[in-house]
Amino acid sequence: MTRRSFILAAAAAVLFSAVPIAARADVPVHVRVIKGSRRGPKQVDPRLDALRRQLSALAYVNWQETQERRVTLVKGRTEFVQLPDGDMAGITLQEERGTIATIEVALASRNTQSRLTIEKGQRIVHQVTGERDGAAFFLTIAVWP
Amino acid sequence: MTKKDCVRFAPMIGAREGELSEVEARALAAHLAMCRRCQELAARFARTDGLVAEALLARANARDFAPFVDQVMDRIGTGAPQGARSGRGLLGWVGRHWKGTLSVTAPALAALAVFMYVHFGGPGQVASLEISSQGVSTVLQTSDGPVVLLPPEEHPS
Amino acid sequence: MEADDLALVERARAGERDAFRALVVRFQRKVYAVALGIVKDPDLAWDVAQETFVRVHRGLGDFKGDSAFSTWLFRIATHLSIDAVRRERSARKEDVDEVRESDLEDGGEGILATPLGTDPRQNALRRELGEKIEEALATLPEKHRTILVLRELEGLSYEELAERLGIHKGTVMSRLFHARKKMQAALREYAGIRGDADRDGEDET
């Protein structure tokens, strides 16, 4: 590299370093739809082991994973997850700071909107359907899985 | 290096790749390499670039948007968009979802709105965990993350 | 995502309310943010954002898909926002777009000399800064607010800005330059941040 081209490259680096901060925010997430039942054997799907502590707070005894998806959330854009009851859950990254993310979960057909801040290693567990026949569906979101 | 050069090149500062012609980009780079004032200007612009978007999106995110979509749908009414195609057998499907739409306006849900701030104190934990919810009945905070529960259904469909 | 948008648009054109509802939910905050940046007033921005979606719904039949749905949506939002401001503002001296030598004088240096880190404990500081940025933005003339918002929030290129605003590319560049300079000056005033050449120098590593 000649001295002149080095100077030009360095100057170009200064020039093009002005990338908008907001445009860089994206967070990979692991989204799962899980079903909790009051009846059936007391059992947690082995894939849901990491969720045991959160799930233990609930009255459901049988937990099964029904859907799983990995997606990268881009700030301000909503990703949709189709739910078993026909509703849609919208997941939106609202803010990302280091290892902390604020995520909004909204259910299209309900007046339900939750804004939740979690750290890497934590998970959101959000009920997404009403209980029917002793069972209900939940959405779980892990950031930077 | 004259001020006239700076007047010419300053508006080009902050251009993204491909926005300037090759000739312009080379001339600007050459000018920047030698002009401390324009280097400083570029650095200042770079430091604040993106902050406006971040501030406005943060403001939008902080606002409760729960009523927004319903207000829009109310204004649109039941009419299909101009030029809409009909007769695709979707009326039944739309009909089913009307129940959900109607439930949106149930004042009982609004009464269940909660807004709370949970503060953590321990080292290594989130300094201030913010939770705001509308239309949910319970938010359990565990060390592994929040658990959000819906209210019992009043109008099972 | 664009294909996803178009699929929803197709369903909305066919009369599916839930599809249009999903489009509103998907874009509502960003449309509101664009409107807020231009009209300044949160309630007016809310109305403009709603009107945007009503117009979009009304025009779905005419949407040919030549451009991305989001481009079309934000074009409508921009024009409605500008119209709203122009209806409200009193006659005021227009700022010139050309760049003069005096415009190159220092102003705003030292702003954010401490780079914003990712430490969550700085969140409160960032939130406060966000408010200052919004206040500073509100002091700019409408045309400078608009171009800055479209550039930063929508990420429009010079060409797209020229097309959207109906001005030449050269005017886009000089207008953006003025907008940035004014923003920095306003930030300095609103945030109470003073110039600090030494700190400035430290950041240029």
Coordinates of C-alpha atoms in Angstrom, one line a residue:
Chain A
M1 CA 0.0 0.0 0.0
T2 CA 1.4 3.4 -1.0
R3 CA 1.5 6.2 1.5
R4 CA -1.2 8.1 -0.6
S5 CA -3.5 5.1 -0.7
F6 CA -3.1 4.5 3.0
I7 CA -4.1 8.1 3.7
L8 CA -7.1 7.8 1.5
A9 CA -8.1 4.5 3.2
A10 CA -7.7 6.1 6.6
A11 CA -9.7 9.1 5.6
A12 CA -12.4 6.9 4.1
A13 CA -12.6 5.0 7.4
V14 CA -13.2 8.3 9.2
L15 CA -15.8 9.2 6.6
F16 CA -17.8 6.0 6.6
S17 CA -17.7 5.4 10.3
A18 CA -20.8 7.4 10.6
V19 CA -23.1 4.4 10.6
P20 CA -26.3 5.1 12.5
I21 CA -26.2 3.6 15.9
A22 CA -29.8 2.5 15.8
A23 CA -29.4 0.5 12.7
R24 CA -27.0 -1.9 14.4
A25 CA -29.3 -3.1 17.1
D26 CA -30.3 -6.7 16.6
V27 CA -30.7 -9.5 19.0
P28 CA -30.9 -13.2 18.2
V29 CA -33.7 -14.9 20.2
H30 CA -34.9 -18.4 20.7
V31 CA -38.7 -18.4 20.7
R32 CA -40.7 -21.4 21.8
V33 CA -44.4 -22.1 22.1
I34 CA -45.1 -24.5 25.0
K35 CA -48.2 -26.2 26.3
G36 CA -48.9 -26.5 30.0
S37 CA -51.6 -28.9 31.2
R38 CA -53.0 -29.4 34.7
R39 CA -53.7 -33.1 33.9
G40 CA -51.4 -35.9 32.7
P41 CA -48.2 -37.2 34.2
K42 CA -46.1 -34.7 36.1
Q43 CA -43.4 -34.1 33.5
V44 CA -41.4 -31.4 31.9
D45 CA -40.2 -31.9 28.3
P46 CA -36.4 -32.3 28.6
R47 CA -36.0 -29.5 26.0
L48 CA -37.5 -27.2 28.6
D49 CA -35.2 -28.0 31.4
A50 CA -33.8 -24.5 31.6
L51 CA -37.3 -23.2 32.2
R52 CA -38.1 -25.5 35.2
R53 CA -37.7 -22.8 37.9
Q54 CA -40.1 -20.4 36.1
L55 CA -42.6 -23.1 35.2
S56 CA -42.6 -24.4 38.7
A57 CA -44.4 -21.2 39.8
L58 CA -47.4 -22.3 37.8
A59 CA -50.2 -24.8 38.4
Y60 CA -49.6 -26.8 35.3
V61 CA -47.8 -30.1 35.8
N62 CA -47.2 -31.4 32.3
W63 CA -45.2 -29.2 29.9
Q64 CA -44.5 -29.9 26.3
E65 CA -42.8 -27.9 23.6
T66 CA -45.0 -27.5 20.5
Q67 CA -43.1 -25.0 18.3
E68 CA -39.6 -23.7 18.2
R69 CA -38.0 -20.9 16.2
R70 CA -34.7 -19.0 16.1
V71 CA -34.9 -15.5 14.8
T72 CA -33.0 -12.3 14.9
L73 CA -34.9 -9.4 16.2
V74 CA -34.2 -6.0 14.6
K75 CA -35.1 -3.0 16.6
G76 CA -38.6 -1.7 15.8
R77 CA -39.6 -4.5 13.5
T78 CA -42.2 -7.0 14.8
E79 CA -41.8 -10.7 14.2
F80 CA -45.0 -12.7 14.4
V81 CA -45.5 -16.2 15.8
Q82 CA -48.6 -18.1 14.9
L83 CA -50.3 -19.5 17.9
P84 CA -52.3 -22.7 18.2
D85 CA -55.6 -20.9 18.7
G86 CA -55.2 -18.9 15.5
D87 CA -54.1 -15.7 17.2
M88 CA -50.7 -14.1 16.4
A89 CA -48.1 -13.0 18.9
G90 CA -46.0 -10.0 17.9
I91 CA -42.5 -9.8 19.3
T92 CA -40.6 -6.5 19.0
L93 CA -37.2 -5.6 20.1
Q94 CA -37.5 -2.2 21.7
E95 CA -34.1 -1.6 23.2
E96 CA -30.8 -3.3 23.4
R97 CA -27.9 -2.4 25.7
G98 CA -25.0 -4.8 26.0
T99 CA -26.5 -8.0 27.4
I100 CA -29.8 -6.5 28.2
A101 CA -32.8 -6.3 25.9
T102 CA -36.3 -4.8 26.2
I103 CA -38.9 -6.8 24.3
E104 CA -42.5 -6.2 23.7
V105 CA -44.9 -9.1 23.4
A106 CA -48.3 -8.2 21.9
L107 CA -51.2 -10.5 21.2
A108 CA -53.1 -9.3 18.0
S109 CA -56.6 -10.3 19.1
R110 CA -56.4 -9.2 22.7
N111 CA -55.7 -5.9 24.3
T112 CA -52.5 -7.3 25.6
Q113 CA -49.1 -5.7 25.4
S114 CA -46.2 -6.4 27.7
R115 CA -42.8 -4.7 27.7
L116 CA -40.2 -6.7 29.5
T117 CA -36.5 -6.2 30.1
I118 CA -34.3 -9.3 30.5
E119 CA -30.7 -10.1 30.6
K120 CA -28.8 -12.7 28.6
G121 CA -29.4 -16.0 30.4
Q122 CA -33.0 -15.0 31.4
R123 CA -36.2 -15.9 29.6
I124 CA -39.6 -14.4 29.2
V125 CA -42.5 -16.8 29.8
H126 CA -45.7 -15.3 28.6
Q127 CA -49.1 -16.9 28.5
V128 CA -50.6 -16.4 25.1
T129 CA -53.9 -18.3 25.1
G130 CA -56.6 -18.7 27.7
E131 CA -56.9 -21.9 29.6
R132 CA -59.1 -24.5 27.9
D133 CA -59.7 -28.0 29.2
G134 CA -57.1 -27.5 31.8
A135 CA -54.4 -26.5 29.3
A136 CA -52.9 -23.2 28.1
F137 CA -50.1 -22.2 25.7
F138 CA -47.1 -20.0 26.6
L139 CA -44.5 -18.2 24.6
T140 CA -40.9 -18.3 25.9
I141 CA -38.2 -16.0 24.6
A142 CA -34.5 -16.3 25.4
V143 CA -32.2 -13.6 24.2
W144 CA -28.7 -14.3 22.9
P145 CA -29.4 -18.1 23.3
Chain B
M1 CA -6.2 24.3 1.6
T2 CA -8.8 27.1 1.5
K3 CA -12.0 27.7 3.2
K4 CA -13.7 27.4 -0.2
D5 CA -12.5 23.7 -0.3
C6 CA -14.2 23.2 3.1
V7 CA -17.4 24.8 1.9
R8 CA -17.4 22.4 -1.0
F9 CA -16.6 19.3 0.9
A10 CA -18.4 19.8 4.3
P11 CA -21.8 18.9 2.9
M12 CA -20.4 15.6 1.7
I13 CA -19.3 14.6 5.1
G14 CA -21.6 11.9 6.5
A15 CA -22.2 10.4 3.0
R16 CA -22.7 6.7 3.0
E17 CA -20.9 4.3 0.7
G18 CA -22.1 4.7 -2.8
E19 CA -23.8 8.0 -2.3
L20 CA -21.0 10.1 -3.8
S21 CA -19.6 9.6 -7.2
E22 CA -16.2 8.0 -7.3
V23 CA -14.7 11.3 -8.2
E24 CA -16.4 13.1 -5.3
A25 CA -15.5 10.4 -2.9
R26 CA -11.8 10.5 -3.8
A27 CA -11.7 14.3 -3.7
L28 CA -13.4 14.2 -0.3
A29 CA -11.1 11.6 1.1
A30 CA -8.1 13.6 -0.1
H31 CA -9.4 16.7 1.4
L32 CA -10.2 15.0 4.7
A33 CA -6.8 13.5 4.9
M34 CA -5.3 17.0 4.9
C35 CA -7.9 19.2 6.6
R36 CA -8.0 19.0 10.4
R37 CA -11.1 21.1 10.6
C38 CA -13.1 18.8 8.4
Q39 CA -11.8 15.8 10.2
E40 CA -13.1 17.2 13.4
L41 CA -16.4 18.0 11.8
A42 CA -16.7 14.4 10.5
A43 CA -15.8 13.1 14.0
R44 CA -18.5 15.3 15.6
F45 CA -21.1 14.3 13.1
A46 CA -20.2 10.6 13.5
R47 CA -20.6 10.9 17.3
T48 CA -24.2 12.1 17.1
D49 CA -25.2 10.1 14.0
G50 CA -28.1 7.8 14.9
L51 CA -29.0 9.5 18.1
V52 CA -32.1 11.2 16.7
A53 CA -33.5 7.8 15.5
E54 CA -32.6 6.3 18.8
A55 CA -34.3 9.0 20.8
L56 CA -37.5 9.0 18.7
L57 CA -37.8 5.2 18.7
A58 CA -37.3 5.2 22.4
R59 CA -40.1 7.8 22.8
A60 CA -42.4 5.7 20.6
N61 CA -41.5 2.6 22.5
A62 CA -42.3 4.3 25.8
R63 CA -45.8 5.2 24.7
D64 CA -48.7 2.9 25.3
F65 CA -49.8 1.7 21.9
A66 CA -52.5 -0.6 23.1
P67 CA -55.3 1.6 21.8
F68 CA -53.7 2.6 18.6
V69 CA -54.5 -0.3 16.3
D70 CA -58.1 -0.4 17.6
Q71 CA -58.6 3.3 16.9
V72 CA -57.3 2.8 13.4
M73 CA -59.5 -0.2 12.8
D74 CA -62.5 1.8 14.1
R75 CA -61.8 4.6 11.7
I76 CA -61.5 2.2 8.8
G77 CA -64.8 0.6 9.8
T78 CA -66.0 -2.6 8.3
G79 CA -65.4 -1.4 4.7
A80 CA -62.9 -3.3 2.6
P81 CA -60.2 -1.2 1.0
Q82 CA -60.9 0.4 -2.4
G83 CA -60.2 -2.2 -5.1
A84 CA -60.3 -5.0 -2.7
R85 CA -61.2 -8.4 -4.1
S86 CA -63.9 -10.3 -2.3
G87 CA -65.6 -13.7 -2.5
R88 CA -62.6 -15.7 -1.5
G89 CA -64.4 -17.6 1.3
L90 CA -62.8 -15.6 4.0
L91 CA -65.9 -14.1 5.5
G92 CA -66.3 -16.9 8.0
W93 CA -62.7 -16.5 9.0
V94 CA -63.0 -12.8 9.5
G95 CA -66.2 -13.4 11.4
R96 CA -64.5 -15.6 13.9
H97 CA -61.8 -13.0 14.5
W98 CA -64.4 -10.3 15.1
K99 CA -65.0 -11.9 18.4
G100 CA -61.4 -11.3 19.4
T101 CA -61.6 -7.8 18.1
L102 CA -64.7 -7.1 20.1
S103 CA -63.1 -8.5 23.2
V104 CA -60.3 -5.9 22.8
T105 CA -62.7 -3.2 23.9
A106 CA -63.8 -5.0 27.0
P107 CA -63.3 -2.5 29.8
A108 CA -62.6 -5.3 32.2
L109 CA -59.2 -5.8 30.5
A110 CA -58.3 -2.2 30.7
A111 CA -59.0 -2.3 34.4
L112 CA -56.5 -5.1 34.8
A113 CA -53.7 -3.0 33.3
V114 CA -50.7 -3.0 35.5
F115 CA -47.6 -0.9 35.4
M116 CA -44.8 -1.6 37.7
Y117 CA -41.1 -1.2 38.1
V118 CA -39.1 -3.9 39.8
H119 CA -35.8 -2.8 41.2
F120 CA -33.0 -5.2 41.7
G121 CA -30.1 -4.5 44.0
G122 CA -27.6 -7.3 43.8
P123 CA -24.4 -7.0 41.9
G124 CA -24.4 -8.4 38.4
Q125 CA -28.1 -8.1 38.1
V126 CA -30.1 -5.8 36.0
A127 CA -30.0 -2.5 37.8
S128 CA -33.5 -1.5 37.0
L129 CA -35.8 -4.0 35.4
E130 CA -38.7 -2.3 33.8
I131 CA -42.0 -4.1 33.2
S132 CA -45.1 -2.5 31.8
S133 CA -48.1 -4.5 30.8
Q134 CA -51.6 -4.0 29.7
G135 CA -54.3 -6.6 29.6
V136 CA -52.4 -9.1 31.7
S137 CA -53.4 -10.1 35.3
T138 CA -50.2 -11.2 36.8
V139 CA -46.5 -10.7 36.3
L140 CA -44.3 -12.9 38.4
Q141 CA -40.7 -11.9 38.6
T142 CA -38.2 -14.7 39.1
S143 CA -34.4 -14.6 38.9
D144 CA -34.7 -16.5 35.6
G145 CA -37.0 -13.8 34.1
P146 CA -40.6 -12.7 34.2
V147 CA -43.6 -14.9 33.9
V148 CA -46.7 -13.1 32.5
L149 CA -50.2 -14.5 32.9
L150 CA -53.4 -13.5 31.1
P151 CA -56.6 -12.9 33.0
P152 CA -59.2 -15.7 32.9
E153 CA -61.2 -15.6 29.6
E154 CA -64.6 -14.0 29.9
H155 CA -65.7 -14.8 26.4
P156 CA -64.2 -18.1 25.4
S157 CA -64.5 -18.4 21.6
Chain C
M1 CA -39.5 -9.3 5.8
E2 CA -40.4 -7.4 2.7
A3 CA -42.0 -10.5 1.2
D4 CA -43.8 -10.9 4.5
D5 CA -45.1 -7.3 4.3
L6 CA -46.4 -8.0 0.8
A7 CA -48.1 -11.2 1.8
L8 CA -50.0 -9.2 4.5
V9 CA -50.7 -6.4 2.0
E10 CA -52.2 -9.0 -0.4
R11 CA -54.4 -10.4 2.3
A12 CA -55.4 -6.9 3.5
R13 CA -56.3 -6.0 -0.1
A14 CA -58.5 -9.1 -0.2
G15 CA -60.4 -7.6 2.8
E16 CA -58.8 -9.5 5.7
R17 CA -58.9 -7.1 8.6
D18 CA -56.5 -9.1 10.7
A19 CA -53.9 -8.8 8.0
F20 CA -54.2 -5.0 7.9
R21 CA -54.2 -5.0 11.7
A22 CA -50.9 -6.9 11.7
L23 CA -49.5 -4.3 9.3
V24 CA -50.5 -1.6 11.7
V25 CA -49.0 -3.3 14.6
R26 CA -45.8 -3.9 12.7
F27 CA -45.2 -0.3 11.7
Q28 CA -47.2 1.8 14.2
R29 CA -44.3 2.8 16.4
K30 CA -41.9 3.7 13.6
V31 CA -44.6 5.7 11.8
Y32 CA -45.3 7.5 15.0
A33 CA -41.6 8.1 15.6
V34 CA -41.3 9.6 12.1
A35 CA -44.3 11.8 12.6
L36 CA -43.2 12.8 16.1
G37 CA -39.8 13.9 14.7
I38 CA -41.4 16.1 12.2
V39 CA -44.5 17.5 13.9
K40 CA -42.9 17.6 17.5
D41 CA -46.2 17.3 19.3
P42 CA -47.0 13.8 20.6
D43 CA -50.7 14.1 20.2
L44 CA -50.5 15.5 16.7
A45 CA -48.0 12.8 15.8
W46 CA -50.5 10.2 17.1
D47 CA -53.2 11.7 14.9
V48 CA -50.9 11.8 11.9
A49 CA -49.8 8.2 12.4
Q50 CA -53.4 7.1 12.5
E51 CA -54.4 9.1 9.5
T52 CA -51.4 7.5 7.7
F53 CA -52.8 4.1 8.2
V54 CA -56.3 5.2 7.3
R55 CA -55.0 6.6 4.0
V56 CA -52.9 3.5 3.4
H57 CA -56.0 1.3 3.9
R58 CA -58.0 3.5 1.5
G59 CA -55.2 3.3 -1.1
L60 CA -54.4 -0.4 -0.8
G61 CA -56.2 -1.0 -4.1
D62 CA -53.9 1.4 -5.9
F63 CA -50.7 0.1 -4.4
K64 CA -49.0 -1.6 -7.3
G65 CA -46.0 -3.0 -5.4
D66 CA -43.5 -1.1 -7.5
S67 CA -41.8 0.0 -4.3
A68 CA -41.6 -1.6 -0.9
F69 CA -44.7 -1.3 1.2
S70 CA -42.8 0.4 3.9
T71 CA -41.5 3.0 1.4
W72 CA -45.0 3.8 0.3
L73 CA -46.2 3.9 3.9
F74 CA -43.5 6.2 5.1
R75 CA -43.9 8.4 2.1
I76 CA -47.5 9.0 3.1
A77 CA -46.5 9.5 6.7
T78 CA -43.9 12.1 5.7
H79 CA -46.2 14.1 3.5
L80 CA -49.0 14.1 6.1
S81 CA -46.5 15.2 8.8
I82 CA -45.2 18.0 6.7
D83 CA -48.7 19.1 5.8
A84 CA -49.6 19.1 9.5
V85 CA -46.6 21.3 10.4
R86 CA -47.3 23.7 7.6
R87 CA -50.9 24.1 8.6
E88 CA -49.9 24.9 12.1
R89 CA -46.8 27.1 11.8
S90 CA -46.9 30.8 11.4
A91 CA -45.1 32.4 8.6
R92 CA -41.4 32.4 9.4
K93 CA -38.2 33.3 7.7
E94 CA -36.9 30.3 5.7
D95 CA -33.4 29.2 6.2
V96 CA -31.1 29.0 3.2
D97 CA -29.8 25.6 2.1
E98 CA -26.4 26.8 0.8
V99 CA -23.3 26.4 2.9
R100 CA -21.3 29.5 3.7
E101 CA -17.8 29.9 5.2
S102 CA -19.4 31.1 8.4
D103 CA -21.3 27.9 8.7
L104 CA -18.0 26.0 9.2
E105 CA -17.1 27.9 12.4
D106 CA -17.0 25.7 15.4
G107 CA -20.1 24.8 17.2
G108 CA -21.1 21.8 19.2
E109 CA -17.7 20.3 19.6
G110 CA -17.4 18.2 22.7
I111 CA -20.9 16.9 22.5
L112 CA -21.0 13.3 23.8
A113 CA -17.3 13.4 24.3
T114 CA -17.8 10.5 26.6
P115 CA -18.9 7.8 24.3
L116 CA -22.2 6.1 25.3
G117 CA -21.2 2.7 26.6
T118 CA -23.2 -0.4 27.0
D119 CA -23.2 -0.5 30.7
P120 CA -26.8 -0.9 31.8
R121 CA -26.3 1.6 34.6
Q122 CA -26.0 4.3 32.0
N123 CA -29.6 3.6 30.9
A124 CA -30.9 6.5 32.9
L125 CA -28.3 8.8 31.4
R126 CA -29.3 7.6 27.9
R127 CA -33.0 8.1 28.6
E128 CA -32.2 11.7 29.8
L129 CA -30.1 12.3 26.8
G130 CA -32.9 11.0 24.6
E131 CA -35.2 13.7 26.0
K132 CA -32.6 16.3 25.4
I133 CA -32.2 15.1 21.8
E134 CA -35.9 15.4 21.3
E135 CA -36.0 18.9 22.8
A136 CA -33.1 19.9 20.6
L137 CA -34.7 18.4 17.5
A138 CA -37.9 20.4 18.2
T139 CA -35.9 23.7 18.0
L140 CA -34.9 23.0 14.4
P141 CA -36.9 24.4 11.5
E142 CA -39.3 22.0 9.9
K143 CA -37.2 21.3 6.9
H144 CA -34.2 20.4 8.9
R145 CA -36.1 18.2 11.3
T146 CA -37.7 16.4 8.4
I147 CA -34.5 15.7 6.6
L148 CA -32.7 14.5 9.7
V149 CA -35.6 12.3 10.7
L150 CA -35.9 10.7 7.3
R151 CA -32.1 10.2 7.0
E152 CA -31.7 8.7 10.4
L153 CA -34.9 7.0 11.2
E154 CA -35.8 5.8 7.7
G155 CA -32.2 5.6 6.6
L156 CA -33.0 7.2 3.2
S157 CA -30.1 7.8 0.8
Y158 CA -29.4 11.1 -0.8
E159 CA -31.3 10.0 -3.9
E160 CA -34.3 8.8 -1.9
L161 CA -34.3 12.1 0.1
A162 CA -34.2 14.1 -3.1
E163 CA -37.1 12.1 -4.5
R164 CA -39.1 12.2 -1.3
L165 CA -38.7 15.9 -0.6
G166 CA -38.7 17.0 -4.3
I167 CA -35.3 18.7 -4.1
H168 CA -31.9 18.3 -5.8
K169 CA -29.3 16.0 -4.4
G170 CA -27.0 19.0 -3.8
T171 CA -29.7 20.6 -1.7
V172 CA -30.1 17.4 0.2
M173 CA -26.5 17.4 1.1
S174 CA -26.3 21.0 2.2
R175 CA -29.7 20.8 4.0
L176 CA -28.5 17.8 5.9
F177 CA -25.3 19.6 6.8
H178 CA -27.2 22.5 8.2
A179 CA -29.5 20.2 10.1
R180 CA -26.6 18.4 11.7
K181 CA -24.9 21.7 12.6
K182 CA -28.0 23.1 14.2
M183 CA -28.7 19.9 16.0
Q184 CA -25.3 20.0 17.6
A185 CA -25.7 23.6 18.5
A186 CA -29.1 22.9 20.0
L187 CA -27.9 19.9 21.9
R188 CA -25.1 21.9 23.4
E189 CA -27.7 24.5 24.5
Y190 CA -30.3 22.0 25.8
A191 CA -28.0 19.5 27.3
G192 CA -25.8 22.2 28.9
I193 CA -22.8 20.4 27.5
R194 CA -19.8 22.6 27.0
G195 CA -17.0 22.1 24.5
D196 CA -14.0 20.2 25.8
A197 CA -11.2 20.1 23.2
D198 CA -9.0 17.8 25.3
R199 CA -11.7 15.2 25.8
D200 CA -12.5 15.5 22.1
G201 CA -8.9 14.7 21.3
E202 CA -8.9 11.6 23.5
D203 CA -11.8 10.1 21.6
E204 CA -10.1 10.2 18.3
T205 CA -8.1 7.0 19.0

